[in-house]
Amino acid sequence: MPSGLKLFYIAVLIFLNIIWGGTYVASKIAMAEFMPITLAFVRFAAASLIMLPFLVTKYRHIRMDKKDFLTCSTLGAIGFTLAYIFQNIGVKLTKTMNAAIEISSEPVMMIILAALFLKEKITGKIIGGIALSTIGVLILILPPETASAAAGTEGFSVLGDVLVLLSALCCALYTIIGNEAIKRLPSFVVTSYAVITGTIFLFPFAAFYEKGLPAIATASMKSWLCVFYLAAVATSFAYFIWYLLLERLDASFMGNFLNLQPLVGIFLGVALLNEPAGSGTFIGAAFIIGGVYITSLNSNKIEEKAVIDPA
């Protein structure tokens, strides 16, 4: 590959992960007016409308059977309904920088699930990486500032951290289940149908549980700009570019750039929301990112699957 072209791809990958790193701050801002599940529904409903034209043009030749539709529906329920119910409620309760860092533990969870369900081999180095990430999570969610605030101070809740980790677990499960589907179908097609079905499953929770749909008519321009960012930029545009690059680059090369997201999350949380970043934040982030890097470096086969759900 020419060096100039490689530098271009690197710049694009950095740009994409900066976009995804900003989703936690955008969600936090939008949830001042949108309820968490309602925000997820509006985000993915808008993203579905943007993705549909690509499905009926670029991918119109793709044929899906009943098994494919069932798989995509399952992926939608896990990766976009449950995952974003947990993630948005978690982000509302905790710091955005915590959420960005905790989500980065997804590849580690995925490797554990792959060992349990796909009988993938876990080496000593992978176990070491998992241990590092686990220590990092504990450092992140159990510093004094968080533990003392867990009783009810909005913005610093252990419950919020746990919900974000459950979201990461859902995303890891999404990747494991989607492994067979992407052998038969393009990744963008699988993701698009999962987004659409996940949106359908989100609707009753937003409409009847939260009763949050009236906010669609009353939300401010600032909140709608955040929704636009989440739906059009971070979901539709960024995912589409990601999958175009996936056709040209190695998955392991692309996956290394995902570790930029928590760093962006920390920076934006401090810069835009004035969130405090103590020593526990940076130490925990270092342990998690280091653990993810070690596990990814020593599990190329599994890493191929990790890039299906980059954000």
PDB file of C-alpha atoms in Angstrom:
ATOM      1  CA  MET A   1       0.000   0.000   0.000  1.00  0.00           C
ATOM      2  CA  PRO A   2       1.441   3.448  -0.895  1.00  0.00           C
ATOM      3  CA  SER A   3       2.480   5.403   2.203  1.00  0.00           C
ATOM      4  CA  GLY A   4       0.288   8.363   1.247  1.00  0.00           C
ATOM      5  CA  LEU A   5      -2.794   6.157   0.969  1.00  0.00           C
ATOM      6  CA  LYS A   6      -2.026   4.469   4.287  1.00  0.00           C
ATOM      7  CA  LEU A   7      -1.732   7.865   5.983  1.00  0.00           C
ATOM      8  CA  PHE A   8      -5.098   8.812   4.497  1.00  0.00           C
ATOM      9  CA  TYR A   9      -6.709   5.651   5.898  1.00  0.00           C
ATOM     10  CA  ILE A  10      -5.133   6.316   9.297  1.00  0.00           C
ATOM     11  CA  ALA A  11      -6.506   9.873   9.282  1.00  0.00           C
ATOM     12  CA  VAL A  12      -9.990   8.583   8.419  1.00  0.00           C
ATOM     13  CA  LEU A  13      -9.868   5.953  11.186  1.00  0.00           C
ATOM     14  CA  ILE A  14      -8.782   8.571  13.719  1.00  0.00           C
ATOM     15  CA  PHE A  15     -11.611  10.840  12.553  1.00  0.00           C
ATOM     16  CA  LEU A  16     -14.204   8.047  12.873  1.00  0.00           C
ATOM     17  CA  ASN A  17     -13.139   7.182  16.396  1.00  0.00           C
ATOM     18  CA  ILE A  18     -13.199  10.844  17.416  1.00  0.00           C
ATOM     19  CA  ILE A  19     -16.805  10.895  16.168  1.00  0.00           C
ATOM     20  CA  TRP A  20     -17.700   7.813  18.205  1.00  0.00           C
ATOM     21  CA  GLY A  21     -15.873   9.110  21.260  1.00  0.00           C
ATOM     22  CA  GLY A  22     -18.163  12.144  21.187  1.00  0.00           C
ATOM     23  CA  THR A  23     -21.405  10.149  21.284  1.00  0.00           C
ATOM     24  CA  TYR A  24     -21.418   9.914  25.077  1.00  0.00           C
ATOM     25  CA  VAL A  25     -21.284  13.680  25.533  1.00  0.00           C
ATOM     26  CA  ALA A  26     -23.919  14.178  22.820  1.00  0.00           C
ATOM     27  CA  SER A  27     -26.183  11.641  24.529  1.00  0.00           C
ATOM     28  CA  LYS A  28     -25.689  13.283  27.922  1.00  0.00           C
ATOM     29  CA  ILE A  29     -26.616  16.707  26.518  1.00  0.00           C
ATOM     30  CA  ALA A  30     -29.664  15.389  24.642  1.00  0.00           C
ATOM     31  CA  MET A  31     -30.929  13.560  27.735  1.00  0.00           C
ATOM     32  CA  ALA A  32     -31.532  16.899  29.410  1.00  0.00           C
ATOM     33  CA  GLU A  33     -34.742  16.886  27.323  1.00  0.00           C
ATOM     34  CA  PHE A  34     -35.096  13.351  25.951  1.00  0.00           C
ATOM     35  CA  MET A  35     -35.593  10.389  28.256  1.00  0.00           C
ATOM     36  CA  PRO A  36     -32.887   7.713  27.800  1.00  0.00           C
ATOM     37  CA  ILE A  37     -34.875   5.069  25.904  1.00  0.00           C
ATOM     38  CA  THR A  38     -36.704   7.700  23.881  1.00  0.00           C
ATOM     39  CA  LEU A  39     -33.356   9.139  22.800  1.00  0.00           C
ATOM     40  CA  ALA A  40     -32.229   5.686  21.655  1.00  0.00           C
ATOM     41  CA  PHE A  41     -35.463   5.239  19.697  1.00  0.00           C
ATOM     42  CA  VAL A  42     -35.236   8.643  18.000  1.00  0.00           C
ATOM     43  CA  ARG A  43     -31.536   8.135  17.215  1.00  0.00           C
ATOM     44  CA  PHE A  44     -31.983   4.766  15.541  1.00  0.00           C
ATOM     45  CA  ALA A  45     -35.278   5.634  13.876  1.00  0.00           C
ATOM     46  CA  ALA A  46     -33.503   8.498  12.130  1.00  0.00           C
ATOM     47  CA  ALA A  47     -30.505   6.282  11.360  1.00  0.00           C
ATOM     48  CA  SER A  48     -32.824   3.639   9.876  1.00  0.00           C
ATOM     49  CA  LEU A  49     -34.299   6.182   7.478  1.00  0.00           C
ATOM     50  CA  ILE A  50     -30.793   7.143   6.363  1.00  0.00           C
ATOM     51  CA  MET A  51     -29.612   3.532   5.969  1.00  0.00           C
ATOM     52  CA  LEU A  52     -32.631   2.336   3.983  1.00  0.00           C
ATOM     53  CA  PRO A  53     -31.626   4.000   0.675  1.00  0.00           C
ATOM     54  CA  PHE A  54     -28.279   2.166   0.778  1.00  0.00           C
ATOM     55  CA  LEU A  55     -30.043  -1.145   1.381  1.00  0.00           C
ATOM     56  CA  VAL A  56     -32.286  -0.688  -1.659  1.00  0.00           C
ATOM     57  CA  THR A  57     -29.515   0.629  -3.945  1.00  0.00           C
ATOM     58  CA  LYS A  58     -25.960  -0.505  -3.179  1.00  0.00           C
ATOM     59  CA  TYR A  59     -27.129  -3.752  -1.538  1.00  0.00           C
ATOM     60  CA  ARG A  60     -30.325  -4.422  -3.489  1.00  0.00           C
ATOM     61  CA  HIS A  61     -28.904  -7.674  -4.883  1.00  0.00           C
ATOM     62  CA  ILE A  62     -28.580  -9.222  -1.407  1.00  0.00           C
ATOM     63  CA  ARG A  63     -31.130 -11.959  -0.683  1.00  0.00           C
ATOM     64  CA  MET A  64     -32.031 -12.920   2.881  1.00  0.00           C
ATOM     65  CA  ASP A  65     -33.891 -16.019   4.081  1.00  0.00           C
ATOM     66  CA  LYS A  66     -35.974 -16.510   7.237  1.00  0.00           C
ATOM     67  CA  LYS A  67     -32.926 -17.541   9.238  1.00  0.00           C
ATOM     68  CA  ASP A  68     -31.134 -14.340   8.252  1.00  0.00           C
ATOM     69  CA  PHE A  69     -34.096 -12.183   9.280  1.00  0.00           C
ATOM     70  CA  LEU A  70     -34.365 -14.032  12.603  1.00  0.00           C
ATOM     71  CA  THR A  71     -30.650 -13.550  13.245  1.00  0.00           C
ATOM     72  CA  CYS A  72     -30.818  -9.836  12.410  1.00  0.00           C
ATOM     73  CA  SER A  73     -33.868  -9.442  14.660  1.00  0.00           C
ATOM     74  CA  THR A  74     -32.002 -11.109  17.514  1.00  0.00           C
ATOM     75  CA  LEU A  75     -29.012  -8.872  16.877  1.00  0.00           C
ATOM     76  CA  GLY A  76     -31.282  -5.828  16.867  1.00  0.00           C
ATOM     77  CA  ALA A  77     -32.862  -6.797  20.183  1.00  0.00           C
ATOM     78  CA  ILE A  78     -29.498  -7.387  21.863  1.00  0.00           C
ATOM     79  CA  GLY A  79     -27.185  -4.893  20.167  1.00  0.00           C
ATOM     80  CA  PHE A  80     -29.493  -1.920  19.708  1.00  0.00           C
ATOM     81  CA  THR A  81     -32.480  -2.375  22.043  1.00  0.00           C
ATOM     82  CA  LEU A  82     -31.025  -3.821  25.247  1.00  0.00           C
ATOM     83  CA  ALA A  83     -27.543  -2.376  24.713  1.00  0.00           C
ATOM     84  CA  TYR A  84     -28.763   1.194  24.308  1.00  0.00           C
ATOM     85  CA  ILE A  85     -31.380   0.969  27.030  1.00  0.00           C
ATOM     86  CA  PHE A  86     -28.536   0.054  29.378  1.00  0.00           C
ATOM     87  CA  GLN A  87     -26.065   2.487  27.824  1.00  0.00           C
ATOM     88  CA  ASN A  88     -28.265   5.589  27.760  1.00  0.00           C
ATOM     89  CA  ILE A  89     -29.596   5.083  31.285  1.00  0.00           C
ATOM     90  CA  GLY A  90     -26.036   4.401  32.417  1.00  0.00           C
ATOM     91  CA  VAL A  91     -24.664   7.508  30.700  1.00  0.00           C
ATOM     92  CA  LYS A  92     -27.389   9.604  32.314  1.00  0.00           C
ATOM     93  CA  LEU A  93     -26.398   8.318  35.757  1.00  0.00           C
ATOM     94  CA  THR A  94     -22.604   8.346  35.495  1.00  0.00           C
ATOM     95  CA  LYS A  95     -19.841  10.466  33.988  1.00  0.00           C
ATOM     96  CA  THR A  96     -19.529  10.395  30.208  1.00  0.00           C
ATOM     97  CA  MET A  97     -15.798   9.726  30.506  1.00  0.00           C
ATOM     98  CA  ASN A  98     -16.537   6.645  32.631  1.00  0.00           C
ATOM     99  CA  ALA A  99     -18.958   5.390  29.995  1.00  0.00           C
ATOM    100  CA  ALA A 100     -16.478   5.909  27.166  1.00  0.00           C
ATOM    101  CA  ILE A 101     -13.773   4.032  29.050  1.00  0.00           C
ATOM    102  CA  GLU A 102     -16.031   1.187  30.196  1.00  0.00           C
ATOM    103  CA  ILE A 103     -17.421   0.563  26.715  1.00  0.00           C
ATOM    104  CA  SER A 104     -13.842  -0.049  25.565  1.00  0.00           C
ATOM    105  CA  SER A 105     -13.873  -3.252  27.639  1.00  0.00           C
ATOM    106  CA  GLU A 106     -16.196  -4.818  25.038  1.00  0.00           C
ATOM    107  CA  PRO A 107     -13.420  -6.728  23.176  1.00  0.00           C
ATOM    108  CA  VAL A 108     -12.353  -8.353  26.461  1.00  0.00           C
ATOM    109  CA  MET A 109     -15.934  -9.437  27.194  1.00  0.00           C
ATOM    110  CA  MET A 110     -16.209 -10.727  23.646  1.00  0.00           C
ATOM    111  CA  ILE A 111     -13.135 -12.906  24.062  1.00  0.00           C
ATOM    112  CA  ILE A 112     -14.584 -14.395  27.253  1.00  0.00           C
ATOM    113  CA  LEU A 113     -17.899 -15.120  25.497  1.00  0.00           C
ATOM    114  CA  ALA A 114     -16.061 -16.602  22.516  1.00  0.00           C
ATOM    115  CA  ALA A 115     -14.231 -18.954  24.875  1.00  0.00           C
ATOM    116  CA  LEU A 116     -17.508 -19.992  26.531  1.00  0.00           C
ATOM    117  CA  PHE A 117     -19.709 -20.392  23.457  1.00  0.00           C
ATOM    118  CA  LEU A 118     -17.337 -20.793  20.498  1.00  0.00           C
ATOM    119  CA  LYS A 119     -14.685 -22.777  22.373  1.00  0.00           C
ATOM    120  CA  GLU A 120     -11.979 -20.297  21.416  1.00  0.00           C
ATOM    121  CA  LYS A 121      -8.689 -20.891  23.203  1.00  0.00           C
ATOM    122  CA  ILE A 122      -7.625 -18.389  25.854  1.00  0.00           C
ATOM    123  CA  THR A 123      -3.865 -18.100  26.350  1.00  0.00           C
ATOM    124  CA  GLY A 124      -1.990 -16.902  29.400  1.00  0.00           C
ATOM    125  CA  LYS A 125      -1.394 -13.501  27.793  1.00  0.00           C
ATOM    126  CA  ILE A 126      -5.114 -13.117  27.107  1.00  0.00           C
ATOM    127  CA  ILE A 127      -5.887 -13.983  30.737  1.00  0.00           C
ATOM    128  CA  GLY A 128      -3.379 -11.321  31.770  1.00  0.00           C
ATOM    129  CA  GLY A 129      -5.101  -8.779  29.523  1.00  0.00           C
ATOM    130  CA  ILE A 130      -8.503  -9.684  30.958  1.00  0.00           C
ATOM    131  CA  ALA A 131      -7.134  -9.287  34.482  1.00  0.00           C
ATOM    132  CA  LEU A 132      -5.687  -5.861  33.655  1.00  0.00           C
ATOM    133  CA  SER A 133      -8.996  -4.678  32.197  1.00  0.00           C
ATOM    134  CA  THR A 134     -10.927  -5.992  35.203  1.00  0.00           C
ATOM    135  CA  ILE A 135      -8.625  -4.135  37.595  1.00  0.00           C
ATOM    136  CA  GLY A 136      -9.080  -1.005  35.483  1.00  0.00           C
ATOM    137  CA  VAL A 137     -12.864  -1.254  35.689  1.00  0.00           C
ATOM    138  CA  LEU A 138     -12.713  -1.657  39.472  1.00  0.00           C
ATOM    139  CA  ILE A 139     -10.384   1.342  39.800  1.00  0.00           C
ATOM    140  CA  LEU A 140     -12.699   3.389  37.606  1.00  0.00           C
ATOM    141  CA  ILE A 141     -16.007   2.663  39.332  1.00  0.00           C
ATOM    142  CA  LEU A 142     -14.847   2.381  42.943  1.00  0.00           C
ATOM    143  CA  PRO A 143     -12.788   5.518  43.697  1.00  0.00           C
ATOM    144  CA  PRO A 144     -13.950   7.507  46.761  1.00  0.00           C
ATOM    145  CA  GLU A 145     -15.604  10.223  44.650  1.00  0.00           C
ATOM    146  CA  THR A 146     -17.847   7.642  42.991  1.00  0.00           C
ATOM    147  CA  ALA A 147     -18.577   5.416  45.941  1.00  0.00           C
ATOM    148  CA  SER A 148     -19.620   8.332  48.145  1.00  0.00           C
ATOM    149  CA  ALA A 149     -21.913   9.675  45.432  1.00  0.00           C
ATOM    150  CA  ALA A 150     -23.590   6.377  44.583  1.00  0.00           C
ATOM    151  CA  ALA A 151     -26.319   7.057  47.113  1.00  0.00           C
ATOM    152  CA  GLY A 152     -27.990   9.571  44.865  1.00  0.00           C
ATOM    153  CA  THR A 153     -25.886  12.364  43.449  1.00  0.00           C
ATOM    154  CA  GLU A 154     -26.748  12.494  39.755  1.00  0.00           C
ATOM    155  CA  GLY A 155     -23.770  12.082  37.480  1.00  0.00           C
ATOM    156  CA  PHE A 156     -21.575   9.858  39.676  1.00  0.00           C
ATOM    157  CA  SER A 157     -23.366   6.545  40.169  1.00  0.00           C
ATOM    158  CA  VAL A 158     -21.968   3.032  40.492  1.00  0.00           C
ATOM    159  CA  LEU A 159     -25.308   1.822  39.106  1.00  0.00           C
ATOM    160  CA  GLY A 160     -24.681   3.892  35.986  1.00  0.00           C
ATOM    161  CA  ASP A 161     -21.250   2.298  35.574  1.00  0.00           C
ATOM    162  CA  VAL A 162     -22.731  -1.190  35.958  1.00  0.00           C
ATOM    163  CA  LEU A 163     -25.402  -0.453  33.343  1.00  0.00           C
ATOM    164  CA  VAL A 164     -22.761   0.766  30.876  1.00  0.00           C
ATOM    165  CA  LEU A 165     -20.796  -2.443  31.457  1.00  0.00           C
ATOM    166  CA  LEU A 166     -23.983  -4.446  30.778  1.00  0.00           C
ATOM    167  CA  SER A 167     -24.286  -2.480  27.535  1.00  0.00           C
ATOM    168  CA  ALA A 168     -20.738  -3.506  26.611  1.00  0.00           C
ATOM    169  CA  LEU A 169     -21.660  -7.112  27.394  1.00  0.00           C
ATOM    170  CA  CYS A 170     -24.666  -6.859  25.056  1.00  0.00           C
ATOM    171  CA  CYS A 171     -22.440  -5.469  22.296  1.00  0.00           C
ATOM    172  CA  ALA A 172     -19.986  -8.326  22.824  1.00  0.00           C
ATOM    173  CA  LEU A 173     -22.832 -10.844  22.594  1.00  0.00           C
ATOM    174  CA  TYR A 174     -24.042  -9.065  19.441  1.00  0.00           C
ATOM    175  CA  THR A 175     -20.639  -9.655  17.868  1.00  0.00           C
ATOM    176  CA  ILE A 176     -20.531 -13.343  18.825  1.00  0.00           C
ATOM    177  CA  ILE A 177     -24.047 -14.021  17.495  1.00  0.00           C
ATOM    178  CA  GLY A 178     -23.385 -11.994  14.356  1.00  0.00           C
ATOM    179  CA  ASN A 179     -20.294 -14.019  13.511  1.00  0.00           C
ATOM    180  CA  GLU A 180     -22.195 -16.546  11.368  1.00  0.00           C
ATOM    181  CA  ALA A 181     -24.385 -13.899   9.715  1.00  0.00           C
ATOM    182  CA  ILE A 182     -21.447 -11.917   8.333  1.00  0.00           C
ATOM    183  CA  LYS A 183     -20.128 -15.048   6.643  1.00  0.00           C
ATOM    184  CA  ARG A 184     -23.245 -14.978   4.447  1.00  0.00           C
ATOM    185  CA  LEU A 185     -24.103 -11.274   4.303  1.00  0.00           C
ATOM    186  CA  PRO A 186     -22.187  -7.960   4.094  1.00  0.00           C
ATOM    187  CA  SER A 187     -21.536  -6.421   7.517  1.00  0.00           C
ATOM    188  CA  PHE A 188     -23.361  -3.208   6.586  1.00  0.00           C
ATOM    189  CA  VAL A 189     -26.485  -5.185   5.637  1.00  0.00           C
ATOM    190  CA  VAL A 190     -26.459  -7.102   8.918  1.00  0.00           C
ATOM    191  CA  THR A 191     -25.953  -3.891  10.896  1.00  0.00           C
ATOM    192  CA  SER A 192     -28.646  -1.987   8.984  1.00  0.00           C
ATOM    193  CA  TYR A 193     -31.290  -4.654   9.532  1.00  0.00           C
ATOM    194  CA  ALA A 194     -30.244  -4.934  13.175  1.00  0.00           C
ATOM    195  CA  VAL A 195     -30.635  -1.154  13.592  1.00  0.00           C
ATOM    196  CA  ILE A 196     -34.081  -1.239  11.965  1.00  0.00           C
ATOM    197  CA  THR A 197     -35.380  -4.162  14.054  1.00  0.00           C
ATOM    198  CA  GLY A 198     -33.779  -2.749  17.198  1.00  0.00           C
ATOM    199  CA  THR A 199     -35.632   0.511  16.569  1.00  0.00           C
ATOM    200  CA  ILE A 200     -38.931  -1.358  16.279  1.00  0.00           C
ATOM    201  CA  PHE A 201     -38.284  -3.100  19.606  1.00  0.00           C
ATOM    202  CA  LEU A 202     -37.375   0.222  21.258  1.00  0.00           C
ATOM    203  CA  PHE A 203     -40.670   1.845  20.280  1.00  0.00           C
ATOM    204  CA  PRO A 204     -42.950   0.322  22.980  1.00  0.00           C
ATOM    205  CA  PHE A 205     -40.424   1.138  25.714  1.00  0.00           C
ATOM    206  CA  ALA A 206     -40.184   4.754  24.548  1.00  0.00           C
ATOM    207  CA  ALA A 207     -43.899   5.211  23.858  1.00  0.00           C
ATOM    208  CA  PHE A 208     -45.567   3.283  26.687  1.00  0.00           C
ATOM    209  CA  TYR A 209     -42.971   2.740  29.420  1.00  0.00           C
ATOM    210  CA  GLU A 210     -41.218   6.117  29.400  1.00  0.00           C
ATOM    211  CA  LYS A 211     -44.045   7.955  27.616  1.00  0.00           C
ATOM    212  CA  GLY A 212     -41.257  10.122  26.250  1.00  0.00           C
ATOM    213  CA  LEU A 213     -42.340  10.690  22.648  1.00  0.00           C
ATOM    214  CA  PRO A 214     -43.923  14.132  23.338  1.00  0.00           C
ATOM    215  CA  ALA A 215     -40.352  15.429  23.760  1.00  0.00           C
ATOM    216  CA  ILE A 216     -39.977  15.074  19.999  1.00  0.00           C
ATOM    217  CA  ALA A 217     -42.219  18.111  19.583  1.00  0.00           C
ATOM    218  CA  THR A 218     -40.764  20.190  22.423  1.00  0.00           C
ATOM    219  CA  ALA A 219     -37.006  19.499  22.329  1.00  0.00           C
ATOM    220  CA  SER A 220     -34.682  22.436  21.728  1.00  0.00           C
ATOM    221  CA  MET A 221     -32.437  22.925  18.723  1.00  0.00           C
ATOM    222  CA  LYS A 222     -29.425  21.944  20.855  1.00  0.00           C
ATOM    223  CA  SER A 223     -30.952  18.563  21.642  1.00  0.00           C
ATOM    224  CA  TRP A 224     -31.927  17.984  18.013  1.00  0.00           C
ATOM    225  CA  LEU A 225     -28.394  18.816  16.891  1.00  0.00           C
ATOM    226  CA  CYS A 226     -27.181  16.130  19.288  1.00  0.00           C
ATOM    227  CA  VAL A 227     -29.716  13.676  17.828  1.00  0.00           C
ATOM    228  CA  PHE A 228     -28.538  14.567  14.321  1.00  0.00           C
ATOM    229  CA  TYR A 229     -24.952  13.948  15.401  1.00  0.00           C
ATOM    230  CA  LEU A 230     -25.856  10.581  16.940  1.00  0.00           C
ATOM    231  CA  ALA A 231     -28.047   9.373  14.068  1.00  0.00           C
ATOM    232  CA  ALA A 232     -26.632  10.868  10.884  1.00  0.00           C
ATOM    233  CA  VAL A 233     -22.967  11.330  11.767  1.00  0.00           C
ATOM    234  CA  ALA A 234     -22.058   8.704  14.390  1.00  0.00           C
ATOM    235  CA  THR A 235     -24.360   5.919  13.171  1.00  0.00           C
ATOM    236  CA  SER A 236     -25.197   6.211   9.467  1.00  0.00           C
ATOM    237  CA  PHE A 237     -22.168   8.078   8.083  1.00  0.00           C
ATOM    238  CA  ALA A 238     -19.472   6.648  10.354  1.00  0.00           C
ATOM    239  CA  TYR A 239     -20.674   3.047  10.112  1.00  0.00           C
ATOM    240  CA  PHE A 240     -20.915   3.273   6.319  1.00  0.00           C
ATOM    241  CA  ILE A 241     -17.351   4.603   6.018  1.00  0.00           C
ATOM    242  CA  TRP A 242     -16.143   1.994   8.516  1.00  0.00           C
ATOM    243  CA  TYR A 243     -17.500  -0.851   6.403  1.00  0.00           C
ATOM    244  CA  LEU A 244     -16.078   0.637   3.216  1.00  0.00           C
ATOM    245  CA  LEU A 245     -12.665   0.644   4.885  1.00  0.00           C
ATOM    246  CA  LEU A 246     -13.229  -2.890   6.137  1.00  0.00           C
ATOM    247  CA  GLU A 247     -13.336  -4.023   2.505  1.00  0.00           C
ATOM    248  CA  ARG A 248      -9.838  -2.576   1.973  1.00  0.00           C
ATOM    249  CA  LEU A 249      -7.967  -2.927   5.280  1.00  0.00           C
ATOM    250  CA  ASP A 250      -7.191  -5.656   7.800  1.00  0.00           C
ATOM    251  CA  ALA A 251      -9.675  -5.842  10.657  1.00  0.00           C
ATOM    252  CA  SER A 252      -6.866  -6.078  13.218  1.00  0.00           C
ATOM    253  CA  PHE A 253      -5.309  -2.853  11.897  1.00  0.00           C
ATOM    254  CA  MET A 254      -8.642  -1.023  12.124  1.00  0.00           C
ATOM    255  CA  GLY A 255      -9.454  -2.428  15.548  1.00  0.00           C
ATOM    256  CA  ASN A 256      -6.381  -0.831  17.113  1.00  0.00           C
ATOM    257  CA  PHE A 257      -7.898   2.627  16.567  1.00  0.00           C
ATOM    258  CA  LEU A 258     -10.961   1.849  18.715  1.00  0.00           C
ATOM    259  CA  ASN A 259      -8.873   2.572  21.811  1.00  0.00           C
ATOM    260  CA  LEU A 260      -8.947   6.257  20.873  1.00  0.00           C
ATOM    261  CA  GLN A 261     -12.609   6.497  21.891  1.00  0.00           C
ATOM    262  CA  PRO A 262     -12.139   6.526  25.683  1.00  0.00           C
ATOM    263  CA  LEU A 263      -9.409   9.166  25.356  1.00  0.00           C
ATOM    264  CA  VAL A 264     -11.800  11.361  23.361  1.00  0.00           C
ATOM    265  CA  GLY A 265     -14.522  10.683  25.931  1.00  0.00           C
ATOM    266  CA  ILE A 266     -12.299  11.843  28.782  1.00  0.00           C
ATOM    267  CA  PHE A 267     -11.241  15.011  26.948  1.00  0.00           C
ATOM    268  CA  LEU A 268     -14.788  15.986  25.925  1.00  0.00           C
ATOM    269  CA  GLY A 269     -16.213  15.168  29.350  1.00  0.00           C
ATOM    270  CA  VAL A 270     -13.753  17.594  30.940  1.00  0.00           C
ATOM    271  CA  ALA A 271     -13.893  20.252  28.203  1.00  0.00           C
ATOM    272  CA  LEU A 272     -17.643  20.377  27.524  1.00  0.00           C
ATOM    273  CA  LEU A 273     -19.315  19.092  30.695  1.00  0.00           C
ATOM    274  CA  ASN A 274     -16.749  20.136  33.310  1.00  0.00           C
ATOM    275  CA  GLU A 275     -16.580  16.581  34.638  1.00  0.00           C
ATOM    276  CA  PRO A 276     -13.776  16.004  37.150  1.00  0.00           C
ATOM    277  CA  ALA A 277     -11.055  13.615  35.991  1.00  0.00           C
ATOM    278  CA  GLY A 278      -9.184  12.317  39.015  1.00  0.00           C
ATOM    279  CA  SER A 279      -6.186  10.021  39.137  1.00  0.00           C
ATOM    280  CA  GLY A 280      -8.515   7.010  39.265  1.00  0.00           C
ATOM    281  CA  THR A 281      -9.912   7.976  35.871  1.00  0.00           C
ATOM    282  CA  PHE A 282      -6.541   7.958  34.140  1.00  0.00           C
ATOM    283  CA  ILE A 283      -5.158   4.923  35.982  1.00  0.00           C
ATOM    284  CA  GLY A 284      -8.334   2.939  35.301  1.00  0.00           C
ATOM    285  CA  ALA A 285      -8.300   3.990  31.650  1.00  0.00           C
ATOM    286  CA  ALA A 286      -4.659   2.926  31.301  1.00  0.00           C
ATOM    287  CA  PHE A 287      -5.383  -0.510  32.770  1.00  0.00           C
ATOM    288  CA  ILE A 288      -8.455  -1.060  30.572  1.00  0.00           C
ATOM    289  CA  ILE A 289      -6.837   0.124  27.341  1.00  0.00           C
ATOM    290  CA  GLY A 290      -3.685  -1.857  28.129  1.00  0.00           C
ATOM    291  CA  GLY A 291      -5.725  -4.973  28.819  1.00  0.00           C
ATOM    292  CA  VAL A 292      -7.717  -4.573  25.616  1.00  0.00           C
ATOM    293  CA  TYR A 293      -4.525  -4.072  23.621  1.00  0.00           C
ATOM    294  CA  ILE A 294      -2.908  -7.211  25.049  1.00  0.00           C
ATOM    295  CA  THR A 295      -5.971  -9.393  24.439  1.00  0.00           C
ATOM    296  CA  SER A 296      -6.440  -8.046  20.909  1.00  0.00           C
ATOM    297  CA  LEU A 297      -2.758  -8.495  20.087  1.00  0.00           C
ATOM    298  CA  ASN A 298      -2.890 -12.151  21.086  1.00  0.00           C
ATOM    299  CA  SER A 299      -6.245 -13.148  19.579  1.00  0.00           C
ATOM    300  CA  ASN A 300      -6.275 -12.260  15.878  1.00  0.00           C
ATOM    301  CA  LYS A 301      -9.070 -14.700  15.039  1.00  0.00           C
ATOM    302  CA  ILE A 302     -11.428 -13.205  17.581  1.00  0.00           C
ATOM    303  CA  GLU A 303     -10.345  -9.669  16.717  1.00  0.00           C
ATOM    304  CA  GLU A 304     -11.768 -10.145  13.230  1.00  0.00           C
ATOM    305  CA  LYS A 305     -15.184 -10.354  14.869  1.00  0.00           C
ATOM    306  CA  ALA A 306     -14.625  -7.437  17.213  1.00  0.00           C
ATOM    307  CA  VAL A 307     -14.881  -4.826  14.518  1.00  0.00           C
ATOM    308  CA  ILE A 308     -18.494  -5.584  13.584  1.00  0.00           C
ATOM    309  CA  ASP A 309     -19.801  -3.211  16.231  1.00  0.00           C
ATOM    310  CA  PRO A 310     -17.217  -0.434  16.490  1.00  0.00           C
ATOM    311  CA  ALA A 311     -19.289   1.971  18.600  1.00  0.00           C
TER     312      ALA A 311
END
